[in-house]
Steps between C-alpha positions, in 0.01 A plus 500: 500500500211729316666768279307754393352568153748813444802259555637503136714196602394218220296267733725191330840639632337507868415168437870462389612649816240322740692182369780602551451584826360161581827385471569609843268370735533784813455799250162632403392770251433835621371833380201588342609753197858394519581121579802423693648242697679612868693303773538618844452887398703465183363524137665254305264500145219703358309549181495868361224627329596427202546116625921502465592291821768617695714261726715567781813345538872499634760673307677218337176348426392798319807558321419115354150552407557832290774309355345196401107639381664830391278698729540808721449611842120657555394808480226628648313854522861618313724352755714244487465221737795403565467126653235375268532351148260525228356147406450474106119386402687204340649395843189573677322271304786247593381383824743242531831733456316784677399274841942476533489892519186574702626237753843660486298823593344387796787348598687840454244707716525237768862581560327858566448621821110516506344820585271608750112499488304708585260286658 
């Protein structure tokens, strides 16, 4: 993935993000100003601009990771999204407790029914 020079995501959290995304072997990075990770239609993590990752998950799973790294759900462009956690720098830099929760994810949008393309 080439992100642009105007990306003012720090290039060492994409590399935090590219492995943790490695952890999962069918997903690859995509987006060139905002990365994000998708599985059959469904967004299921992405990097804001200002490099805060936001994960998808189920409810009870997100009800567990606000409670145990005292984190939020994500906002983004002053909405709330509503099935996606915020993931602490800390955590993100914790690729071995953050793999359980990005798997989780995927695992999550997979129960989704995927959407249509357009191709």
């Amino acid at each position: 993935m080439a992100t642009k020079k105007s990306n003012s995501i720090p290039p060492e959290t994409i590399e935090l993000y590219k492995k943790l995304i490695e952890t999962v072997p069918k997903i690859e990075l995509k987006g060139a100003t905002m990365p994000y990770t998708s599985h059959n239609g469904h967004m299921f993590s992405f990097l804001d601009k200002d490099g805060k990752l936001g994960l998808r998950l189920s409810a009870d799973e997100r009800e567990t990771f606000i409670s145990m790294f005292k984190t939020s759900l994500c906002k983004a462009h002053w909405t709330v999204l509503k099935e996606y956690v915020e993931v602490p720098d800390k955590i993100l830099k914790d690729t071995k407790t953050l793999k359980v929760y990005f798997q989780k994810s995927f695992k999550y949008v997979d129960t989704l029914k995927p959407k249509a393309t357009k191709k």
